[in-house]
PDB file of C-alpha atoms in Angstrom:
ATOM      1  CA  UNK A   1     197.427 136.159 102.425  1.00 38.00           C
ATOM      2  CA  UNK A   2     194.866 137.624  99.858  1.00 41.00           C
ATOM      3  CA  UNK A   3     192.157 135.742 101.704  1.00 41.00           C
ATOM      4  CA  UNK A   4     192.668 137.453 104.954  1.00 46.00           C
ATOM      5  CA  UNK A   5     190.386 140.286 104.345  1.00 47.00           C
ATOM      6  CA  UNK A   6     187.812 137.753 103.953  1.00 52.00           C
ATOM      7  CA  UNK A   7     188.276 136.087 107.266  1.00 50.00           C
ATOM      8  CA  UNK A   8     186.126 138.525 109.470  1.00 52.00           C
ATOM      9  CA  UNK A   9     183.294 138.447 106.970  1.00 59.00           C
ATOM     10  CA  UNK A  10     183.351 134.724 106.808  1.00 64.00           C
ATOM     11  CA  UNK A  11     183.473 134.612 110.777  1.00 61.00           C
ATOM     12  CA  UNK A  12     180.293 136.781 111.012  1.00 67.00           C
ATOM     13  CA  UNK A  13     178.529 134.521 108.422  1.00 72.00           C
ATOM     14  CA  UNK A  14     179.287 131.356 110.658  1.00 71.00           C
ATOM     15  CA  UNK A  15     178.171 133.228 113.804  1.00 73.00           C
ATOM     16  CA  UNK A  16     174.856 134.255 112.101  1.00 77.00           C
ATOM     17  CA  UNK A  17     174.363 130.804 110.786  1.00 81.00           C
ATOM     18  CA  UNK A  18     174.922 129.239 114.313  1.00 80.00           C
ATOM     19  CA  UNK A  19     172.614 131.923 115.754  1.00 78.00           C
ATOM     20  CA  UNK A  20     169.944 131.047 113.339  1.00 83.00           C
ATOM     21  CA  UNK A  21     170.270 127.365 113.979  1.00 85.00           C
ATOM     22  CA  UNK A  22     170.022 127.577 117.590  1.00 82.00           C
ATOM     23  CA  UNK A  23     167.714 130.324 118.356  1.00 80.00           C
ATOM     24  CA  UNK A  24     165.618 130.335 115.081  1.00 82.00           C
ATOM     25  CA  UNK A  25     163.678 127.235 116.162  1.00 84.00           C
ATOM     26  CA  UNK A  26     162.294 129.161 119.287  1.00 80.00           C
ATOM     27  CA  UNK A  27     159.957 131.154 116.664  1.00 83.00           C
ATOM     28  CA  UNK A  28     158.123 127.992 116.121  1.00 85.00           C
ATOM     29  CA  UNK A  29     157.069 127.542 120.023  1.00 79.00           C
ATOM     30  CA  UNK A  30     155.682 129.707 122.782  1.00 76.00           C
ATOM     31  CA  UNK A  31     157.935 131.380 125.150  1.00 68.00           C
ATOM     32  CA  UNK A  32     156.521 131.731 128.668  1.00 64.00           C
ATOM     33  CA  UNK A  33     157.614 132.839 132.072  1.00 61.00           C
ATOM     34  CA  UNK A  34     160.357 134.977 130.779  1.00 62.00           C
ATOM     35  CA  UNK A  35     160.556 136.948 134.173  1.00 66.00           C
ATOM     36  CA  UNK A  36     163.749 135.453 135.315  1.00 73.00           C
ATOM     37  CA  UNK A  37     165.168 135.603 132.004  1.00 71.00           C
ATOM     38  CA  UNK A  38     164.542 139.390 131.509  1.00 71.00           C
ATOM     39  CA  UNK A  39     166.107 139.825 135.071  1.00 77.00           C
ATOM     40  CA  UNK A  40     169.269 138.245 133.974  1.00 78.00           C
ATOM     41  CA  UNK A  41     169.305 140.061 130.835  1.00 77.00           C
ATOM     42  CA  UNK A  42     169.019 143.443 132.833  1.00 79.00           C
ATOM     43  CA  UNK A  43     171.832 142.428 135.198  1.00 84.00           C
ATOM     44  CA  UNK A  44     174.189 141.455 132.455  1.00 84.00           C
ATOM     45  CA  UNK A  45     173.470 144.866 130.721  1.00 84.00           C
ATOM     46  CA  UNK A  46     174.225 146.874 133.945  1.00 85.00           C
ATOM     47  CA  UNK A  47     177.327 144.737 134.563  1.00 88.00           C
ATOM     48  CA  UNK A  48     178.589 145.302 131.136  1.00 88.00           C
ATOM     49  CA  UNK A  49     177.691 149.006 130.974  1.00 87.00           C
ATOM     50  CA  UNK A  50     179.534 149.531 134.501  1.00 89.00           C
ATOM     51  CA  UNK A  51     182.658 147.648 133.326  1.00 89.00           C
ATOM     52  CA  UNK A  52     182.979 149.740 130.063  1.00 89.00           C
ATOM     53  CA  UNK A  53     182.502 152.922 131.800  1.00 90.00           C
ATOM     54  CA  UNK A  54     184.981 152.006 134.659  1.00 90.00           C
ATOM     55  CA  UNK A  55     187.742 150.641 132.089  1.00 88.00           C
ATOM     56  CA  UNK A  56     187.297 153.632 129.815  1.00 89.00           C
ATOM     57  CA  UNK A  57     187.807 156.053 132.934  1.00 90.00           C
ATOM     58  CA  UNK A  58     190.847 153.989 134.137  1.00 88.00           C
ATOM     59  CA  UNK A  59     192.309 154.191 130.758  1.00 87.00           C
ATOM     60  CA  UNK A  60     191.850 157.933 130.450  1.00 87.00           C
ATOM     61  CA  UNK A  61     193.190 158.333 134.036  1.00 86.00           C
ATOM     62  CA  UNK A  62     196.494 156.555 133.145  1.00 83.00           C
ATOM     63  CA  UNK A  63     197.035 158.810 130.244  1.00 81.00           C
ATOM     64  CA  UNK A  64     196.295 156.517 127.780  1.00 79.00           C
ATOM     65  CA  UNK A  65     193.447 158.497 126.155  1.00 80.00           C
ATOM     66  CA  UNK A  66     193.548 158.404 122.257  1.00 80.00           C
ATOM     67  CA  UNK A  67     190.527 160.453 121.416  1.00 77.00           C
ATOM     68  CA  UNK A  68     190.534 164.197 120.799  1.00 79.00           C
ATOM     69  CA  UNK A  69     187.037 164.923 119.768  1.00 80.00           C
ATOM     70  CA  UNK A  70     186.375 168.330 118.216  1.00 78.00           C
ATOM     71  CA  UNK A  71     183.955 170.771 120.039  1.00 78.00           C
ATOM     72  CA  UNK A  72     181.388 170.160 117.460  1.00 74.00           C
ATOM     73  CA  UNK A  73     181.243 168.126 114.198  1.00 73.00           C
ATOM     74  CA  UNK A  74     178.031 168.909 112.149  1.00 69.00           C
ATOM     75  CA  UNK A  75     178.716 166.017 109.745  1.00 67.00           C
ATOM     76  CA  UNK A  76     177.410 163.741 112.372  1.00 68.00           C
ATOM     77  CA  UNK A  77     174.142 165.293 112.682  1.00 67.00           C
ATOM     78  CA  UNK A  78     172.785 163.519 109.752  1.00 63.00           C
ATOM     79  CA  UNK A  79     173.087 160.077 111.509  1.00 65.00           C
ATOM     80  CA  UNK A  80     172.430 161.480 114.709  1.00 71.00           C
ATOM     81  CA  UNK A  81     168.533 161.242 114.139  1.00 66.00           C
ATOM     82  CA  UNK A  82     168.500 157.527 113.533  1.00 63.00           C
ATOM     83  CA  UNK A  83     170.480 156.861 116.692  1.00 70.00           C
ATOM     84  CA  UNK A  84     168.026 159.119 118.709  1.00 71.00           C
ATOM     85  CA  UNK A  85     165.071 156.837 117.572  1.00 66.00           C
ATOM     86  CA  UNK A  86     166.977 153.947 119.110  1.00 66.00           C
ATOM     87  CA  UNK A  87     167.629 155.796 122.305  1.00 71.00           C
ATOM     88  CA  UNK A  88     163.886 156.215 122.539  1.00 68.00           C
ATOM     89  CA  UNK A  89     163.619 152.438 123.216  1.00 65.00           C
ATOM     90  CA  UNK A  90     164.283 153.163 126.819  1.00 63.00           C
ATOM     91  CA  UNK A  91     160.522 153.907 126.888  1.00 68.00           C
ATOM     92  CA  UNK A  92     159.339 150.549 125.573  1.00 63.00           C
ATOM     93  CA  UNK A  93     158.811 148.933 128.789  1.00 63.00           C
ATOM     94  CA  UNK A  94     157.119 151.883 130.471  1.00 69.00           C
ATOM     95  CA  UNK A  95     153.655 150.679 130.034  1.00 66.00           C
ATOM     96  CA  UNK A  96     154.152 147.236 131.655  1.00 64.00           C
ATOM     97  CA  UNK A  97     155.819 148.889 134.534  1.00 68.00           C
ATOM     98  CA  UNK A  98     153.378 151.735 135.195  1.00 74.00           C
ATOM     99  CA  UNK A  99     150.210 149.724 134.862  1.00 72.00           C
ATOM    100  CA  UNK A 100     150.787 147.440 137.893  1.00 73.00           C
ATOM    101  CA  UNK A 101     151.395 150.137 140.235  1.00 76.00           C
ATOM    102  CA  UNK A 102     148.554 150.869 142.390  1.00 77.00           C
ATOM    103  CA  UNK A 103     149.342 154.240 143.990  1.00 77.00           C
ATOM    104  CA  UNK A 104     150.395 156.471 141.237  1.00 75.00           C
ATOM    105  CA  UNK A 105     150.736 159.782 143.421  1.00 76.00           C
ATOM    106  CA  UNK A 106     154.620 159.909 143.014  1.00 79.00           C
ATOM    107  CA  UNK A 107     154.871 157.975 139.728  1.00 80.00           C
ATOM    108  CA  UNK A 108     155.840 161.167 137.615  1.00 80.00           C
ATOM    109  CA  UNK A 109     158.767 161.734 139.861  1.00 84.00           C
ATOM    110  CA  UNK A 110     160.022 158.140 139.775  1.00 82.00           C
ATOM    111  CA  UNK A 111     159.700 157.941 135.928  1.00 82.00           C
ATOM    112  CA  UNK A 112     161.807 161.339 135.789  1.00 85.00           C
ATOM    113  CA  UNK A 113     164.276 159.920 138.018  1.00 87.00           C
ATOM    114  CA  UNK A 114     164.389 156.851 135.548  1.00 82.00           C
ATOM    115  CA  UNK A 115     164.997 158.904 132.645  1.00 84.00           C
ATOM    116  CA  UNK A 116     167.753 160.945 134.463  1.00 88.00           C
ATOM    117  CA  UNK A 117     169.482 157.589 135.098  1.00 86.00           C
ATOM    118  CA  UNK A 118     169.242 156.537 131.483  1.00 82.00           C
ATOM    119  CA  UNK A 119     170.458 159.780 130.387  1.00 86.00           C
ATOM    120  CA  UNK A 120     173.487 159.594 132.823  1.00 88.00           C
ATOM    121  CA  UNK A 121     174.454 156.048 131.463  1.00 85.00           C
ATOM    122  CA  UNK A 122     174.053 157.441 127.872  1.00 84.00           C
ATOM    123  CA  UNK A 123     176.326 160.306 128.516  1.00 88.00           C
ATOM    124  CA  UNK A 124     178.939 158.357 130.653  1.00 90.00           C
ATOM    125  CA  UNK A 125     179.044 155.656 128.030  1.00 89.00           C
ATOM    126  CA  UNK A 126     179.424 158.162 125.051  1.00 87.00           C
ATOM    127  CA  UNK A 127     181.739 160.675 126.589  1.00 89.00           C
ATOM    128  CA  UNK A 128     184.170 158.067 127.951  1.00 89.00           C
ATOM    129  CA  UNK A 129     184.192 156.391 124.354  1.00 88.00           C
ATOM    130  CA  UNK A 130     184.965 159.392 122.544  1.00 88.00           C
ATOM    131  CA  UNK A 131     187.916 160.450 124.854  1.00 88.00           C
ATOM    132  CA  UNK A 132     189.245 156.942 125.209  1.00 87.00           C
ATOM    133  CA  UNK A 133     189.448 155.699 121.522  1.00 86.00           C
ATOM    134  CA  UNK A 134     190.183 157.412 118.408  1.00 81.00           C
ATOM    135  CA  UNK A 135     187.278 158.339 116.229  1.00 74.00           C
ATOM    136  CA  UNK A 136     188.555 156.369 113.224  1.00 76.00           C
ATOM    137  CA  UNK A 137     189.332 153.301 115.230  1.00 76.00           C
ATOM    138  CA  UNK A 138     185.954 153.345 117.414  1.00 79.00           C
ATOM    139  CA  UNK A 139     183.966 150.193 116.272  1.00 79.00           C
ATOM    140  CA  UNK A 140     180.257 150.383 115.772  1.00 73.00           C
ATOM    141  CA  UNK A 141     179.946 147.464 118.102  1.00 78.00           C
ATOM    142  CA  UNK A 142     181.300 149.447 121.144  1.00 82.00           C
ATOM    143  CA  UNK A 143     182.138 146.254 123.328  1.00 83.00           C
ATOM    144  CA  UNK A 144     184.384 145.112 120.642  1.00 80.00           C
ATOM    145  CA  UNK A 145     186.699 147.963 121.628  1.00 82.00           C
ATOM    146  CA  UNK A 146     187.581 146.100 124.671  1.00 83.00           C
ATOM    147  CA  UNK A 147     188.446 142.701 123.197  1.00 77.00           C
ATOM    148  CA  UNK A 148     192.105 143.629 122.611  1.00 74.00           C
ATOM    149  CA  UNK A 149     194.748 142.701 125.194  1.00 72.00           C
ATOM    150  CA  UNK A 150     196.308 146.314 125.415  1.00 72.00           C
ATOM    151  CA  UNK A 151     192.828 147.734 126.594  1.00 75.00           C
ATOM    152  CA  UNK A 152     191.860 144.741 128.894  1.00 80.00           C
ATOM    153  CA  UNK A 153     194.484 142.577 130.382  1.00 77.00           C
ATOM    154  CA  UNK A 154     191.850 140.014 131.950  1.00 81.00           C
ATOM    155  CA  UNK A 155     190.891 137.493 129.508  1.00 82.00           C
ATOM    156  CA  UNK A 156     187.485 136.714 131.103  1.00 84.00           C
ATOM    157  CA  UNK A 157     186.423 140.414 131.160  1.00 84.00           C
ATOM    158  CA  UNK A 158     187.419 140.453 127.294  1.00 84.00           C
ATOM    159  CA  UNK A 159     185.437 137.450 126.474  1.00 83.00           C
ATOM    160  CA  UNK A 160     182.398 138.563 128.517  1.00 84.00           C
ATOM    161  CA  UNK A 161     182.326 142.138 126.787  1.00 84.00           C
ATOM    162  CA  UNK A 162     183.036 140.466 123.246  1.00 80.00           C
ATOM    163  CA  UNK A 163     180.265 137.952 123.713  1.00 79.00           C
ATOM    164  CA  UNK A 164     177.738 140.574 125.507  1.00 81.00           C
ATOM    165  CA  UNK A 165     175.752 141.196 122.405  1.00 79.00           C
ATOM    166  CA  UNK A 166     175.328 137.752 121.704  1.00 77.00           C
ATOM    167  CA  UNK A 167     174.130 137.133 125.310  1.00 77.00           C
ATOM    168  CA  UNK A 168     171.514 139.944 125.046  1.00 77.00           C
ATOM    169  CA  UNK A 169     170.467 139.087 121.601  1.00 77.00           C
ATOM    170  CA  UNK A 170     170.086 135.555 122.533  1.00 78.00           C
ATOM    171  CA  UNK A 171     167.711 136.312 125.552  1.00 75.00           C
ATOM    172  CA  UNK A 172     165.641 138.859 123.752  1.00 76.00           C
ATOM    173  CA  UNK A 173     165.414 137.308 120.247  1.00 82.00           C
ATOM    174  CA  UNK A 174     163.036 134.508 121.143  1.00 82.00           C
ATOM    175  CA  UNK A 175     160.749 136.908 123.099  1.00 79.00           C
ATOM    176  CA  UNK A 176     160.690 139.597 120.457  1.00 81.00           C
ATOM    177  CA  UNK A 177     160.209 136.704 117.608  1.00 85.00           C
ATOM    178  CA  UNK A 178     157.300 135.024 119.529  1.00 85.00           C
ATOM    179  CA  UNK A 179     155.631 138.496 120.033  1.00 82.00           C
ATOM    180  CA  UNK A 180     155.944 139.614 116.455  1.00 85.00           C
ATOM    181  CA  UNK A 181     154.693 136.247 115.283  1.00 89.00           C
ATOM    182  CA  UNK A 182     151.798 136.533 117.458  1.00 86.00           C
ATOM    183  CA  UNK A 183     151.247 139.986 116.104  1.00 86.00           C
ATOM    184  CA  UNK A 184     151.048 138.651 112.558  1.00 87.00           C
ATOM    185  CA  UNK A 185     148.356 136.277 113.746  1.00 87.00           C
ATOM    186  CA  UNK A 186     146.345 139.171 115.248  1.00 86.00           C
ATOM    187  CA  UNK A 187     146.660 141.482 112.209  1.00 84.00           C
ATOM    188  CA  UNK A 188     145.291 138.776 109.780  1.00 84.00           C
ATOM    189  CA  UNK A 189     142.740 137.260 111.971  1.00 79.00           C
ATOM    190  CA  UNK A 190     139.088 137.182 111.038  1.00 74.00           C
ATOM    191  CA  UNK A 191     136.255 137.026 113.314  1.00 74.00           C
ATOM    192  CA  UNK A 192     135.147 133.463 113.950  1.00 70.00           C
ATOM    193  CA  UNK A 193     138.034 131.953 111.657  1.00 72.00           C
ATOM    194  CA  UNK A 194     140.952 129.789 112.399  1.00 80.00           C
ATOM    195  CA  UNK A 195     144.088 129.227 110.639  1.00 83.00           C
ATOM    196  CA  UNK A 196     145.125 125.945 109.295  1.00 85.00           C
ATOM    197  CA  UNK A 197     148.016 124.045 111.145  1.00 84.00           C
ATOM    198  CA  UNK A 198     150.435 124.802 108.401  1.00 88.00           C
ATOM    199  CA  UNK A 199     149.723 128.435 108.254  1.00 85.00           C
ATOM    200  CA  UNK A 200     149.700 128.836 112.246  1.00 86.00           C
ATOM    201  CA  UNK A 201     152.768 126.725 113.184  1.00 86.00           C
ATOM    202  CA  UNK A 202     154.802 127.038 109.797  1.00 88.00           C
ATOM    203  CA  UNK A 203     153.969 130.114 107.737  1.00 90.00           C
ATOM    204  CA  UNK A 204     153.923 132.685 110.321  1.00 90.00           C
ATOM    205  CA  UNK A 205     156.977 131.701 112.125  1.00 90.00           C
ATOM    206  CA  UNK A 206     158.973 131.751 108.676  1.00 91.00           C
ATOM    207  CA  UNK A 207     157.697 135.036 107.660  1.00 91.00           C
ATOM    208  CA  UNK A 208     158.823 136.177 111.383  1.00 90.00           C
ATOM    209  CA  UNK A 209     162.280 134.627 111.184  1.00 89.00           C
ATOM    210  CA  UNK A 210     163.246 135.220 107.690  1.00 89.00           C
ATOM    211  CA  UNK A 211     163.659 139.150 107.441  1.00 87.00           C
ATOM    212  CA  UNK A 212     166.063 139.362 110.427  1.00 85.00           C
ATOM    213  CA  UNK A 213     168.126 136.313 109.083  1.00 86.00           C
ATOM    214  CA  UNK A 214     168.395 137.938 105.556  1.00 86.00           C
ATOM    215  CA  UNK A 215     169.634 141.143 106.889  1.00 83.00           C
ATOM    216  CA  UNK A 216     172.062 139.492 109.099  1.00 80.00           C
ATOM    217  CA  UNK A 217     173.662 137.608 106.248  1.00 81.00           C
ATOM    218  CA  UNK A 218     173.590 140.627 103.793  1.00 80.00           C
ATOM    219  CA  UNK A 219     175.180 143.404 105.794  1.00 74.00           C
ATOM    220  CA  UNK A 220     177.496 143.881 108.654  1.00 71.00           C
ATOM    221  CA  UNK A 221     177.247 147.711 108.539  1.00 70.00           C
ATOM    222  CA  UNK A 222     175.679 148.426 111.947  1.00 68.00           C
ATOM    223  CA  UNK A 223     175.912 152.405 111.594  1.00 65.00           C
ATOM    224  CA  UNK A 224     173.842 152.221 108.320  1.00 69.00           C
ATOM    225  CA  UNK A 225     171.623 149.520 109.771  1.00 73.00           C
ATOM    226  CA  UNK A 226     170.745 151.427 112.773  1.00 67.00           C
ATOM    227  CA  UNK A 227     170.308 154.556 110.894  1.00 64.00           C
ATOM    228  CA  UNK A 228     167.963 152.844 108.212  1.00 71.00           C
ATOM    229  CA  UNK A 229     165.770 151.085 110.666  1.00 70.00           C
ATOM    230  CA  UNK A 230     165.645 153.663 113.305  1.00 64.00           C
ATOM    231  CA  UNK A 231     164.673 156.208 110.777  1.00 66.00           C
ATOM    232  CA  UNK A 232     161.894 154.373 108.886  1.00 76.00           C
ATOM    233  CA  UNK A 233     160.554 151.550 110.908  1.00 76.00           C
ATOM    234  CA  UNK A 234     161.465 152.889 114.300  1.00 73.00           C
ATOM    235  CA  UNK A 235     160.120 156.376 113.464  1.00 78.00           C
ATOM    236  CA  UNK A 236     156.756 154.890 112.511  1.00 82.00           C
ATOM    237  CA  UNK A 237     156.400 152.415 115.439  1.00 78.00           C
ATOM    238  CA  UNK A 238     157.788 154.826 118.036  1.00 78.00           C
ATOM    239  CA  UNK A 239     156.712 158.371 116.983  1.00 83.00           C
ATOM    240  CA  UNK A 240     154.005 158.576 114.322  1.00 88.00           C
ATOM    241  CA  UNK A 241     151.781 155.730 115.560  1.00 87.00           C
ATOM    242  CA  UNK A 242     151.687 156.721 119.381  1.00 86.00           C
ATOM    243  CA  UNK A 243     151.369 160.397 118.598  1.00 90.00           C
ATOM    244  CA  UNK A 244     148.132 159.553 116.519  1.00 92.00           C
ATOM    245  CA  UNK A 245     146.875 156.959 119.055  1.00 90.00           C
ATOM    246  CA  UNK A 246     147.419 159.590 122.089  1.00 90.00           C
ATOM    247  CA  UNK A 247     145.535 162.237 119.809  1.00 90.00           C
ATOM    248  CA  UNK A 248     142.463 160.208 119.227  1.00 89.00           C
ATOM    249  CA  UNK A 249     142.362 158.560 122.663  1.00 87.00           C
ATOM    250  CA  UNK A 250     142.185 162.053 124.107  1.00 86.00           C
ATOM    251  CA  UNK A 251     139.491 162.876 121.886  1.00 86.00           C
ATOM    252  CA  UNK A 252     137.720 159.727 122.469  1.00 86.00           C
ATOM    253  CA  UNK A 253     138.125 160.209 126.413  1.00 82.00           C
ATOM    254  CA  UNK A 254     136.643 163.844 126.166  1.00 80.00           C
ATOM    255  CA  UNK A 255     133.567 162.740 124.414  1.00 82.00           C
ATOM    256  CA  UNK A 256     133.211 159.580 126.899  1.00 82.00           C
ATOM    257  CA  UNK A 257     133.704 161.501 130.246  1.00 78.00           C
ATOM    258  CA  UNK A 258     132.871 165.003 129.223  1.00 76.00           C
ATOM    259  CA  UNK A 259     134.950 167.869 128.567  1.00 74.00           C
ATOM    260  CA  UNK A 260     134.844 169.237 132.154  1.00 72.00           C
ATOM    261  CA  UNK A 261     136.484 166.133 133.493  1.00 74.00           C
ATOM    262  CA  UNK A 262     140.069 166.497 134.899  1.00 75.00           C
ATOM    263  CA  UNK A 263     142.440 163.572 134.996  1.00 73.00           C
ATOM    264  CA  UNK A 264     144.529 164.065 138.089  1.00 73.00           C
ATOM    265  CA  UNK A 265     147.267 161.869 136.386  1.00 69.00           C
ATOM    266  CA  UNK A 266     147.324 163.686 133.186  1.00 75.00           C
ATOM    267  CA  UNK A 267     150.589 164.244 131.506  1.00 77.00           C
ATOM    268  CA  UNK A 268     152.480 167.475 131.672  1.00 80.00           C
ATOM    269  CA  UNK A 269     152.810 167.199 127.918  1.00 83.00           C
ATOM    270  CA  UNK A 270     149.038 167.056 127.376  1.00 83.00           C
ATOM    271  CA  UNK A 271     148.840 169.954 125.065  1.00 86.00           C
ATOM    272  CA  UNK A 272     148.211 169.146 121.446  1.00 88.00           C
ATOM    273  CA  UNK A 273     151.471 171.064 120.683  1.00 92.00           C
ATOM    274  CA  UNK A 274     153.601 168.059 121.872  1.00 91.00           C
ATOM    275  CA  UNK A 275     151.737 165.712 119.634  1.00 93.00           C
ATOM    276  CA  UNK A 276     152.413 167.978 116.628  1.00 93.00           C
ATOM    277  CA  UNK A 277     156.066 168.258 117.905  1.00 93.00           C
ATOM    278  CA  UNK A 278     156.453 164.568 117.982  1.00 90.00           C
ATOM    279  CA  UNK A 279     155.427 164.350 114.465  1.00 92.00           C
ATOM    280  CA  UNK A 280     157.762 167.107 113.439  1.00 91.00           C
ATOM    281  CA  UNK A 281     160.559 165.345 114.958  1.00 85.00           C
ATOM    282  CA  UNK A 282     159.603 162.056 113.260  1.00 84.00           C
ATOM    283  CA  UNK A 283     159.852 163.945 109.880  1.00 86.00           C
ATOM    284  CA  UNK A 284     163.015 165.483 110.741  1.00 82.00           C
ATOM    285  CA  UNK A 285     164.616 161.958 111.635  1.00 76.00           C
ATOM    286  CA  UNK A 286     163.027 160.604 108.348  1.00 81.00           C
ATOM    287  CA  UNK A 287     164.423 163.677 106.250  1.00 82.00           C
ATOM    288  CA  UNK A 288     167.996 163.624 107.790  1.00 76.00           C
ATOM    289  CA  UNK A 289     168.643 159.893 107.826  1.00 74.00           C
ATOM    290  CA  UNK A 290     167.467 160.004 104.006  1.00 79.00           C
ATOM    291  CA  UNK A 291     169.915 162.802 103.260  1.00 77.00           C
ATOM    292  CA  UNK A 292     172.703 160.892 105.087  1.00 72.00           C
ATOM    293  CA  UNK A 293     172.079 157.639 103.052  1.00 73.00           C
ATOM    294  CA  UNK A 294     171.943 159.653  99.702  1.00 77.00           C
ATOM    295  CA  UNK A 295     174.988 161.899 100.398  1.00 75.00           C
ATOM    296  CA  UNK A 296     176.945 158.756 101.503  1.00 70.00           C
ATOM    297  CA  UNK A 297     176.198 156.821  98.495  1.00 67.00           C
ATOM    298  CA  UNK A 298     177.143 159.609  96.111  1.00 67.00           C
ATOM    299  CA  UNK A 299     180.486 159.954  97.856  1.00 62.00           C
ATOM    300  CA  UNK A 300     181.171 156.195  97.182  1.00 52.00           C
TER     301      UNK A 300
END
């Protein structure tokens, strides 16, 4: 009986080990023609989101709601900023979607509607969650809340939602890992030089695969992991670097095309104020998440 608390931890270690053995080797090869793989992943996400929202609404409608959230809880603001950085990920595919569009006349309207749809899904998912489940029993991995028989009676739905994170990570991990490996190669590439076979096929894949594997084995606290990676790595990648790129690209465009040139596709956020605002937001995320980590550790 004393070993029972260790069983979930051992199960997580086993899952991480199996995941590494099955998907880790993809880092050593090239992943091509991922169109249908990404379509399948997107379809599974839509189905999973719809199922969770409908199940939560049905449970609330039948009078089984357990959550009674307060109108406001300022203690959660500290961790909010790290989560906000991750919500910014809805923009990461925009360049590949916008570039092939030949007629960009109605592009701003389409992107706006896209963000409204994303916001609607975030809102439905979050609000149904806080009213359906108690705050102290709400798991960080939200899909696991539907893995209980008293919540979902159909076994197939329970297994699908329980394994949904595995499905999505399994399809995304090889693509992201190969992309990161190629970025490493580009970063250290020298003009006219080539890498030895061992460096190209062994060293770069290993330094790509090792960090996420170590993190997976060392921690299972998703809330802290999201906050830390979102506040530090995510803030730099998604806020700081794009802000500086936009600022310098606009300066370079003015020098190349002339100050009187007007771009008919210019952004409504073209003023330099918005670049400063993004940098200010990045600093706020960094500050609040760091304060959250320090205060949480001091309580422990």
